[in-house]
mmCIF file of C-alpha atoms and ligand atoms in Angstrom:
data_model
loop_
_atom_site.group_PDB
_atom_site.id
_atom_site.type_symbol
_atom_site.label_atom_id
_atom_site.label_comp_id
_atom_site.label_asym_id
_atom_site.label_seq_id
_atom_site.Cartn_x
_atom_site.Cartn_y
_atom_site.Cartn_z
ATOM 1 C CA UNK A 1 -13.711 -35.993 85.944
ATOM 2 C CA UNK A 2 -10.957 -37.827 84.062
ATOM 3 C CA UNK A 3 -8.048 -36.213 86.089
ATOM 4 C CA UNK A 4 -7.502 -39.523 87.950
ATOM 5 C CA UNK A 5 -7.674 -41.949 85.083
ATOM 6 C CA UNK A 6 -4.554 -43.033 83.362
ATOM 7 C CA UNK A 7 -3.560 -41.262 80.171
ATOM 8 C CA UNK A 8 -5.367 -42.561 77.107
ATOM 9 C CA UNK A 9 -3.039 -44.611 74.740
ATOM 10 C CA UNK A 10 -4.292 -42.433 71.743
ATOM 11 C CA UNK A 11 -2.529 -39.367 73.199
ATOM 12 C CA UNK A 12 1.088 -39.008 72.143
ATOM 13 C CA UNK A 13 3.659 -38.980 74.936
ATOM 14 C CA UNK A 14 6.178 -36.191 74.461
ATOM 15 C CA UNK A 15 8.215 -36.530 77.575
ATOM 16 C CA UNK A 16 10.992 -38.987 78.147
ATOM 17 C CA UNK A 17 11.132 -41.830 80.601
ATOM 18 C CA UNK A 18 13.697 -40.635 83.123
ATOM 19 C CA UNK A 19 16.172 -42.691 85.290
ATOM 20 C CA UNK A 20 15.758 -43.555 88.893
ATOM 21 C CA UNK A 21 19.284 -43.018 90.084
ATOM 22 C CA UNK A 22 21.021 -43.808 93.373
ATOM 23 C CA UNK A 23 24.073 -42.250 94.937
ATOM 24 C CA UNK A 24 26.100 -44.613 97.266
ATOM 25 C CA UNK A 25 28.106 -41.448 98.491
ATOM 26 C CA UNK A 26 24.965 -39.593 99.438
ATOM 27 C CA UNK A 27 23.394 -42.610 100.995
ATOM 28 C CA UNK A 28 26.557 -43.153 103.159
ATOM 29 C CA UNK A 29 26.644 -39.493 104.161
ATOM 30 C CA UNK A 30 23.040 -39.299 104.994
ATOM 31 C CA UNK A 31 22.230 -42.715 106.345
ATOM 32 C CA UNK A 32 19.241 -43.420 104.004
ATOM 33 C CA UNK A 33 18.540 -44.997 100.734
ATOM 34 C CA UNK A 34 17.899 -42.172 98.433
ATOM 35 C CA UNK A 35 16.058 -42.686 95.009
ATOM 36 C CA UNK A 36 16.501 -39.810 92.655
ATOM 37 C CA UNK A 37 13.924 -39.429 89.925
ATOM 38 C CA UNK A 38 15.985 -37.509 87.253
ATOM 39 C CA UNK A 39 13.657 -35.133 85.609
ATOM 40 C CA UNK A 40 16.626 -33.010 84.723
ATOM 41 C CA UNK A 41 16.963 -35.623 81.867
ATOM 42 C CA UNK A 42 13.835 -34.197 80.089
ATOM 43 C CA UNK A 43 14.787 -32.507 76.808
ATOM 44 C CA UNK A 44 13.692 -29.059 78.171
ATOM 45 C CA UNK A 45 15.572 -29.624 81.457
ATOM 46 C CA UNK A 46 12.549 -30.023 83.808
ATOM 47 C CA UNK A 47 9.582 -32.186 84.606
ATOM 48 C CA UNK A 48 7.303 -29.540 83.036
ATOM 49 C CA UNK A 49 7.391 -31.489 79.792
ATOM 50 C CA UNK A 50 5.192 -34.253 81.357
ATOM 51 C CA UNK A 51 2.273 -32.031 82.198
ATOM 52 C CA UNK A 52 2.412 -29.404 79.533
ATOM 53 C CA UNK A 53 3.148 -32.056 76.893
ATOM 54 C CA UNK A 54 0.086 -33.976 77.991
ATOM 55 C CA UNK A 55 -2.154 -30.831 77.914
ATOM 56 C CA UNK A 56 -0.958 -29.750 74.544
ATOM 57 C CA UNK A 57 -1.091 -33.303 73.103
ATOM 58 C CA UNK A 58 -4.748 -33.708 74.261
ATOM 59 C CA UNK A 59 -5.705 -30.181 72.906
ATOM 60 C CA UNK A 60 -3.887 -30.830 69.615
ATOM 61 C CA UNK A 61 -5.805 -34.072 69.322
ATOM 62 C CA UNK A 62 -8.896 -31.980 69.644
ATOM 63 C CA UNK A 63 -7.798 -29.950 66.687
ATOM 64 C CA UNK A 64 -6.066 -26.961 68.392
ATOM 65 C CA UNK A 65 -3.120 -25.697 66.412
ATOM 66 C CA UNK A 66 -2.101 -22.629 68.369
ATOM 67 C CA UNK A 67 -0.933 -22.190 71.895
ATOM 68 C CA UNK A 68 0.069 -19.335 74.097
ATOM 69 C CA UNK A 69 2.170 -19.423 77.247
ATOM 70 C CA UNK A 70 3.334 -16.608 79.384
ATOM 71 C CA UNK A 71 6.284 -18.091 81.280
ATOM 72 C CA UNK A 72 9.766 -17.043 80.535
ATOM 73 C CA UNK A 73 11.063 -20.034 82.588
ATOM 74 C CA UNK A 74 10.811 -23.758 82.342
ATOM 75 C CA UNK A 75 7.092 -23.762 81.392
ATOM 76 C CA UNK A 76 7.769 -21.598 78.423
ATOM 77 C CA UNK A 77 10.545 -23.771 77.386
ATOM 78 C CA UNK A 78 8.572 -26.930 77.710
ATOM 79 C CA UNK A 79 5.747 -25.410 75.689
ATOM 80 C CA UNK A 80 8.144 -24.599 72.919
ATOM 81 C CA UNK A 81 9.631 -28.077 72.960
ATOM 82 C CA UNK A 82 6.225 -29.666 72.886
ATOM 83 C CA UNK A 83 4.999 -27.391 70.144
ATOM 84 C CA UNK A 84 7.917 -28.360 67.968
ATOM 85 C CA UNK A 85 7.189 -32.029 68.569
ATOM 86 C CA UNK A 86 3.537 -31.679 67.819
ATOM 87 C CA UNK A 87 4.019 -29.327 64.803
ATOM 88 C CA UNK A 88 1.812 -26.696 66.315
ATOM 89 C CA UNK A 89 2.323 -22.876 66.746
ATOM 90 C CA UNK A 90 3.576 -21.787 70.105
ATOM 91 C CA UNK A 91 3.696 -18.059 71.240
ATOM 92 C CA UNK A 92 5.562 -17.235 74.360
ATOM 93 C CA UNK A 93 4.785 -13.726 75.805
ATOM 94 C CA UNK A 94 7.611 -12.504 78.008
ATOM 95 C CA UNK A 95 7.932 -9.402 80.166
ATOM 96 C CA UNK A 96 10.681 -6.875 79.281
ATOM 97 C CA UNK A 97 12.688 -8.209 82.183
ATOM 98 C CA UNK A 98 13.319 -11.481 80.349
ATOM 99 C CA UNK A 99 16.870 -12.060 79.250
ATOM 100 C CA UNK A 100 18.075 -12.108 75.665
ATOM 101 C CA UNK A 101 19.333 -15.556 76.220
ATOM 102 C CA UNK A 102 15.909 -17.052 77.033
ATOM 103 C CA UNK A 103 14.292 -15.124 73.949
ATOM 104 C CA UNK A 104 17.023 -16.658 71.702
ATOM 105 C CA UNK A 105 16.620 -20.112 73.049
ATOM 106 C CA UNK A 106 12.775 -19.936 72.526
ATOM 107 C CA UNK A 107 13.355 -18.644 68.938
ATOM 108 C CA UNK A 108 15.805 -21.503 68.369
ATOM 109 C CA UNK A 109 13.065 -23.919 69.387
ATOM 110 C CA UNK A 110 10.723 -22.460 66.775
ATOM 111 C CA UNK A 111 8.459 -20.478 69.208
ATOM 112 C CA UNK A 112 7.132 -17.023 68.462
ATOM 113 C CA UNK A 113 8.339 -14.642 71.075
ATOM 114 C CA UNK A 114 6.402 -11.437 72.090
ATOM 115 C CA UNK A 115 7.718 -9.015 74.651
ATOM 116 C CA UNK A 116 5.038 -7.183 76.629
ATOM 117 C CA UNK A 117 4.789 -5.363 79.957
ATOM 118 C CA UNK A 118 7.180 -4.582 82.807
ATOM 119 C CA UNK A 119 6.223 -7.632 84.859
ATOM 120 C CA UNK A 120 4.873 -11.152 84.355
ATOM 121 C CA UNK A 121 1.243 -10.183 85.212
ATOM 122 C CA UNK A 122 1.306 -7.845 82.301
ATOM 123 C CA UNK A 123 2.689 -10.453 79.867
ATOM 124 C CA UNK A 124 0.212 -12.931 81.206
ATOM 125 C CA UNK A 125 -2.710 -10.578 80.658
ATOM 126 C CA UNK A 126 -1.472 -10.130 77.041
ATOM 127 C CA UNK A 127 -1.265 -13.904 76.598
ATOM 128 C CA UNK A 128 -4.823 -14.387 77.800
ATOM 129 C CA UNK A 129 -5.931 -11.600 75.543
ATOM 130 C CA UNK A 130 -4.260 -13.230 72.601
ATOM 131 C CA UNK A 131 -6.015 -16.458 73.313
ATOM 132 C CA UNK A 132 -9.437 -14.638 73.572
ATOM 133 C CA UNK A 133 -8.754 -12.808 70.198
ATOM 134 C CA UNK A 134 -7.354 -15.692 68.150
ATOM 135 C CA UNK A 135 -8.847 -18.904 69.741
ATOM 136 C CA UNK A 136 -5.409 -20.049 70.680
ATOM 137 C CA UNK A 137 -5.189 -22.440 73.883
ATOM 138 C CA UNK A 138 -3.758 -20.837 76.950
ATOM 139 C CA UNK A 139 -0.981 -22.823 78.526
ATOM 140 C CA UNK A 140 -0.762 -22.424 82.244
ATOM 141 C CA UNK A 141 2.545 -23.299 84.012
ATOM 142 C CA UNK A 142 0.929 -25.324 86.748
ATOM 143 C CA UNK A 143 -2.958 -24.939 87.132
ATOM 144 C CA UNK A 144 -4.716 -27.322 84.824
ATOM 145 C CA UNK A 145 -6.041 -30.981 85.428
ATOM 146 C CA UNK A 146 -4.413 -32.144 82.220
ATOM 147 C CA UNK A 147 -1.055 -30.823 83.478
ATOM 148 C CA UNK A 148 -1.492 -32.638 86.826
ATOM 149 C CA UNK A 149 -2.358 -35.930 84.883
ATOM 150 C CA UNK A 150 0.792 -35.564 82.777
ATOM 151 C CA UNK A 151 2.899 -34.947 85.988
ATOM 152 C CA UNK A 152 1.511 -38.000 87.615
ATOM 153 C CA UNK A 153 3.323 -40.202 85.000
ATOM 154 C CA UNK A 154 6.442 -39.511 86.997
ATOM 155 C CA UNK A 155 5.199 -41.659 89.861
ATOM 156 C CA UNK A 156 3.804 -44.392 87.674
ATOM 157 C CA UNK A 157 7.377 -44.733 86.202
ATOM 158 C CA UNK A 158 9.051 -44.555 89.718
ATOM 159 C CA UNK A 159 6.717 -47.280 90.904
ATOM 160 C CA UNK A 160 7.883 -49.523 88.033
ATOM 161 C CA UNK A 161 11.542 -48.668 88.516
ATOM 162 C CA UNK A 162 12.019 -49.038 92.153
ATOM 163 C CA UNK A 163 10.770 -49.905 95.689
ATOM 164 C CA UNK A 164 7.785 -48.269 97.510
ATOM 165 C CA UNK A 165 9.310 -45.337 99.196
ATOM 166 C CA UNK A 166 8.734 -44.441 102.999
ATOM 167 C CA UNK A 167 8.583 -40.686 101.859
ATOM 168 C CA UNK A 168 8.464 -38.627 98.657
ATOM 169 C CA UNK A 169 10.292 -35.337 98.603
ATOM 170 C CA UNK A 170 9.661 -32.471 96.059
ATOM 171 C CA UNK A 171 9.804 -28.773 95.512
ATOM 172 C CA UNK A 172 6.663 -26.560 95.250
ATOM 173 C CA UNK A 173 6.150 -23.414 93.301
ATOM 174 C CA UNK A 174 2.507 -23.047 92.137
ATOM 175 C CA UNK A 175 1.891 -26.688 93.261
ATOM 176 C CA UNK A 176 1.278 -28.338 89.811
ATOM 177 C CA UNK A 177 4.138 -30.913 90.395
ATOM 178 C CA UNK A 178 2.854 -31.696 93.831
ATOM 179 C CA UNK A 179 -0.735 -32.215 92.681
ATOM 180 C CA UNK A 180 0.362 -34.502 89.876
ATOM 181 C CA UNK A 181 2.718 -36.518 92.196
ATOM 182 C CA UNK A 182 -0.068 -36.918 94.679
ATOM 183 C CA UNK A 183 -2.489 -38.062 92.052
ATOM 184 C CA UNK A 184 0.156 -40.626 90.964
ATOM 185 C CA UNK A 185 0.838 -41.704 94.540
ATOM 186 C CA UNK A 186 -2.897 -42.301 95.133
ATOM 187 C CA UNK A 187 -3.025 -44.435 91.858
ATOM 188 C CA UNK A 188 -0.091 -46.458 93.022
ATOM 189 C CA UNK A 189 -1.513 -47.215 96.480
ATOM 190 C CA UNK A 190 0.992 -44.823 98.112
ATOM 191 C CA UNK A 191 -1.786 -42.759 99.903
ATOM 192 C CA UNK A 192 -0.127 -43.455 103.274
ATOM 193 C CA UNK A 193 3.350 -42.318 102.178
ATOM 194 C CA UNK A 194 4.266 -38.824 103.437
ATOM 195 C CA UNK A 195 4.970 -36.115 100.971
ATOM 196 C CA UNK A 196 7.659 -33.624 102.021
ATOM 197 C CA UNK A 197 7.005 -30.342 100.245
ATOM 198 C CA UNK A 198 10.137 -28.140 100.231
ATOM 199 C CA UNK A 199 10.059 -24.401 99.479
ATOM 200 C CA UNK A 200 12.599 -21.631 100.123
ATOM 201 C CA UNK A 201 11.720 -19.175 102.930
ATOM 202 C CA UNK A 202 11.212 -16.264 100.521
ATOM 203 C CA UNK A 203 8.902 -18.261 98.147
ATOM 204 C CA UNK A 204 6.787 -20.239 100.710
ATOM 205 C CA UNK A 205 3.223 -19.908 99.128
ATOM 206 C CA UNK A 206 2.227 -23.490 100.159
ATOM 207 C CA UNK A 207 3.482 -23.033 103.822
ATOM 208 C CA UNK A 208 1.483 -19.865 103.886
ATOM 209 C CA UNK A 209 -1.726 -21.613 102.565
ATOM 210 C CA UNK A 210 -1.322 -24.352 105.136
ATOM 211 C CA UNK A 211 -1.025 -21.841 107.942
ATOM 212 C CA UNK A 212 -3.990 -19.756 106.753
ATOM 213 C CA UNK A 213 -6.240 -22.753 105.942
ATOM 214 C CA UNK A 214 -6.592 -21.500 102.372
ATOM 215 C CA UNK A 215 -4.485 -20.239 99.475
ATOM 216 C CA UNK A 216 -3.194 -16.731 100.337
ATOM 217 C CA UNK A 217 -0.782 -14.473 98.445
ATOM 218 C CA UNK A 218 2.616 -14.223 100.048
ATOM 219 C CA UNK A 219 2.731 -10.615 98.663
ATOM 220 C CA UNK A 220 6.318 -10.732 97.295
ATOM 221 C CA UNK A 221 8.903 -13.285 96.288
ATOM 222 C CA UNK A 222 12.386 -12.859 97.602
ATOM 223 C CA UNK A 223 14.460 -16.018 96.673
ATOM 224 C CA UNK A 224 17.243 -17.352 94.439
ATOM 225 C CA UNK A 225 14.767 -20.160 93.568
ATOM 226 C CA UNK A 226 13.092 -18.268 90.795
ATOM 227 C CA UNK A 227 11.068 -21.352 89.497
ATOM 228 C CA UNK A 228 9.377 -21.493 93.027
ATOM 229 C CA UNK A 229 8.284 -17.936 92.680
ATOM 230 C CA UNK A 230 4.586 -18.171 92.680
ATOM 231 C CA UNK A 231 2.695 -15.678 94.941
ATOM 232 C CA UNK A 232 -0.153 -18.143 95.622
ATOM 233 C CA UNK A 233 -0.601 -21.924 95.266
ATOM 234 C CA UNK A 234 -3.106 -23.662 93.203
ATOM 235 C CA UNK A 235 -6.373 -24.102 95.176
ATOM 236 C CA UNK A 236 -6.098 -27.857 94.443
ATOM 237 C CA UNK A 237 -2.541 -28.065 95.911
ATOM 238 C CA UNK A 238 -3.967 -26.704 99.141
ATOM 239 C CA UNK A 239 -6.937 -29.092 99.020
ATOM 240 C CA UNK A 240 -4.478 -32.099 98.797
ATOM 241 C CA UNK A 241 -2.902 -31.000 102.056
ATOM 242 C CA UNK A 242 -6.251 -31.714 103.790
ATOM 243 C CA UNK A 243 -6.452 -35.263 102.572
ATOM 244 C CA UNK A 244 -2.841 -36.517 102.396
ATOM 245 C CA UNK A 245 0.035 -36.260 104.881
ATOM 246 C CA UNK A 246 1.822 -33.306 103.346
ATOM 247 C CA UNK A 247 4.775 -31.922 105.436
ATOM 248 C CA UNK A 248 5.920 -28.516 104.658
ATOM 249 C CA UNK A 249 9.684 -27.906 104.955
ATOM 250 C CA UNK A 250 11.326 -24.500 104.469
ATOM 251 C CA UNK A 251 14.981 -24.035 103.501
ATOM 252 C CA UNK A 252 17.137 -20.895 103.150
ATOM 253 C CA UNK A 253 18.454 -19.772 99.847
ATOM 254 C CA UNK A 254 21.967 -20.928 100.946
ATOM 255 C CA UNK A 255 20.673 -24.402 101.744
ATOM 256 C CA UNK A 256 18.867 -24.600 98.329
ATOM 257 C CA UNK A 257 22.215 -23.751 96.642
ATOM 258 C CA UNK A 258 24.027 -26.340 98.744
ATOM 259 C CA UNK A 259 21.378 -28.789 97.552
ATOM 260 C CA UNK A 260 22.497 -27.869 93.985
ATOM 261 C CA UNK A 261 26.015 -28.522 94.902
ATOM 262 C CA UNK A 262 25.221 -31.889 96.629
ATOM 263 C CA UNK A 263 23.322 -33.013 93.511
ATOM 264 C CA UNK A 264 26.227 -31.935 91.247
ATOM 265 C CA UNK A 265 28.732 -33.824 93.444
ATOM 266 C CA UNK A 266 26.691 -36.862 94.086
ATOM 267 C CA UNK A 267 24.926 -37.329 90.808
ATOM 268 C CA UNK A 268 26.961 -35.195 88.321
ATOM 269 C CA UNK A 269 23.929 -33.115 87.424
ATOM 270 C CA UNK A 270 23.303 -29.367 87.242
ATOM 271 C CA UNK A 271 20.036 -28.197 88.583
ATOM 272 C CA UNK A 272 18.394 -24.833 89.566
ATOM 273 C CA UNK A 273 18.129 -23.880 93.289
ATOM 274 C CA UNK A 274 14.378 -24.559 92.877
ATOM 275 C CA UNK A 275 15.420 -28.204 92.700
ATOM 276 C CA UNK A 276 18.284 -27.895 95.100
ATOM 277 C CA UNK A 277 15.647 -27.024 97.654
ATOM 278 C CA UNK A 278 14.207 -30.632 97.630
ATOM 279 C CA UNK A 279 17.796 -31.949 98.221
ATOM 280 C CA UNK A 280 18.175 -29.475 101.039
ATOM 281 C CA UNK A 281 14.998 -30.700 102.679
ATOM 282 C CA UNK A 282 16.536 -34.121 103.012
ATOM 283 C CA UNK A 283 20.080 -33.018 104.164
ATOM 284 C CA UNK A 284 18.571 -30.617 106.653
ATOM 285 C CA UNK A 285 17.369 -33.799 108.547
ATOM 286 C CA UNK A 286 13.971 -32.436 109.352
ATOM 287 C CA UNK A 287 11.539 -34.060 111.834
ATOM 288 C CA UNK A 288 9.317 -34.615 108.829
ATOM 289 C CA UNK A 289 11.689 -37.408 107.373
ATOM 290 C CA UNK A 290 12.267 -39.223 110.792
ATOM 291 C CA UNK A 291 12.271 -42.992 110.287
ATOM 292 C CA UNK A 292 12.119 -42.792 106.549
ATOM 293 C CA UNK A 293 14.806 -45.267 104.996
ATOM 294 C CA UNK A 294 13.769 -45.268 101.261
ATOM 295 C CA UNK A 295 13.277 -41.694 100.218
ATOM 296 C CA UNK A 296 12.178 -40.837 96.651
ATOM 297 C CA UNK A 297 13.576 -37.435 95.763
ATOM 298 C CA UNK A 298 12.073 -35.737 92.632
ATOM 299 C CA UNK A 299 14.974 -33.978 90.770
ATOM 300 C CA UNK A 300 12.700 -31.540 89.131
ATOM 301 C CA UNK A 301 15.712 -29.984 87.359
ATOM 302 C CA UNK A 302 15.480 -26.541 85.585
ATOM 303 C CA UNK A 303 17.267 -25.086 82.654
ATOM 304 C CA UNK A 304 18.265 -21.679 84.166
ATOM 305 C CA UNK A 305 21.630 -22.881 85.426
ATOM 306 C CA UNK A 306 25.149 -23.413 84.201
ATOM 307 C CA UNK A 307 28.558 -23.496 85.987
ATOM 308 C CA UNK A 308 28.818 -19.781 86.124
ATOM 309 C CA UNK A 309 25.383 -19.354 87.602
ATOM 310 C CA UNK A 310 26.117 -21.920 90.297
ATOM 311 C CA UNK A 311 29.425 -20.271 91.094
ATOM 312 C CA UNK A 312 27.674 -16.937 91.298
ATOM 313 C CA UNK A 313 25.087 -18.159 93.841
ATOM 314 C CA UNK A 314 27.674 -19.834 95.921
ATOM 315 C CA UNK A 315 29.831 -16.705 96.077
ATOM 316 C CA UNK A 316 26.715 -14.587 96.833
ATOM 317 C CA UNK A 317 25.421 -16.853 99.599
ATOM 318 C CA UNK A 318 28.700 -17.994 100.814
ATOM 319 C CA UNK A 319 28.141 -21.747 100.049
HETATM 320 C C1 PLP B 401 8.038 -25.271 87.721
HETATM 321 C C2 PLP B 401 9.147 -25.704 88.468
HETATM 322 C C3 PLP B 401 8.948 -25.920 89.814
HETATM 323 C C4 PLP B 401 7.693 -25.750 90.561
HETATM 324 O O1 PLP B 401 6.647 -26.488 90.019
HETATM 325 P P1 PLP B 401 5.080 -26.128 90.377
HETATM 326 O O2 PLP B 401 4.367 -27.072 89.581
HETATM 327 O O3 PLP B 401 4.848 -24.654 90.014
HETATM 328 O O4 PLP B 401 4.953 -26.297 91.869
HETATM 329 C C5 PLP B 401 10.161 -26.379 90.638
HETATM 330 N N1 PLP B 401 11.208 -26.611 90.007
HETATM 331 C C6 PLP B 401 11.445 -26.378 88.678
HETATM 332 C C7 PLP B 401 12.859 -26.535 88.066
HETATM 333 C C8 PLP B 401 10.451 -25.871 87.848
HETATM 334 O O5 PLP B 401 10.646 -25.653 86.498
#
C-alpha cells in the first residue's frame, strides 16, 4: 500500500497552496484561536482538486487519456479543471435534474457533458458503463486511495503554515476529505488531535455509521447542504473512527447557513452550506471542542453558492 506515503515528486500537482487565515473578530467572539484552511481558494472552489487532481495526474502518468465522472457538483467541476490542466478528455455524466448553469460551466471548462437518467444513480451507472466500454478511468467523488492521498496534502501544508492544533474541524459527505485529513494528521504526528466531523442532521451518514458500528445507508437525504448528500460513508471513513478520536457533531440546516454567514462576515468568503456546517460545529460550542484553544477549521468551500443563493437560504430558514 502506498496510500500513506508522500506523493511522488514525479506526479504533477494540480491544486494550489491555500492560505491559513485567521479572523480576530471571530476569535474574540468565540474565545478561541481559529485557523482557517482556505480550500475555497482552489480554482474549482473546493478542496476536491487536491484528491481528484492527484488521482487523475497519477493515472495520466500511467497513460490514461480519458476520464469519466458522474458528479454534477464539486467533484465534476474539479475533474473538468484537472482534465484541462492535464490535457486529457473528461466526460461528466449528469442526471436530468442537473441545472443548465452547471452544464454550461462544465462545457466552458472543456468537459464533455452527457445527460442520462432521472437521478444520480442512473447517471453513475452510465458513467461506469462508459468506462467499461471505452477503457476510460472512472473518477469517484470520494472513494479512492489516490483521492485520499491528494486530500492529505491539505494537512501537510497546514502543518508548515501554522501551529499544531488542539482540534481539527471539517465537514463529512462521503468521507473522502475526512480520510485524507486523518492520513495527513497521522503523517504529521497529530494522531492524538481530535477530529470534529460535522454533518447536517438531514445528511448524517457518518453519525449513522458510528451508531451502527458499520457504514449504513441513511435512506434519504434532506438537507440544504447538497455536497454532504451521500447516503452512505466510505468503509474507510468508518474504519478511521475506530482508530482515531473522531467526534461526530450534527448541526441543523439553519446553523449551517449561519456558518456561511459567519464565514462571509469574518473572512469575506462565500461557501456552500456543506462548508458552513463545519463553522457551525465550532460556533455551536459543542462538548467535543471543550478545552481546545487552537482549532484548525477546514474551509472546504464549494462552487454552488452566490449572493442570491445565500440570501435565498437565509430567507427560507430564517437566518
Ligand atoms: C465534496 C464536498 C464535501 C464532502 O466531502 P467528502 O469527501 O464527500 O466527505 C464537503 N464540502 C464540499 C464543499 C464538497 O465539495
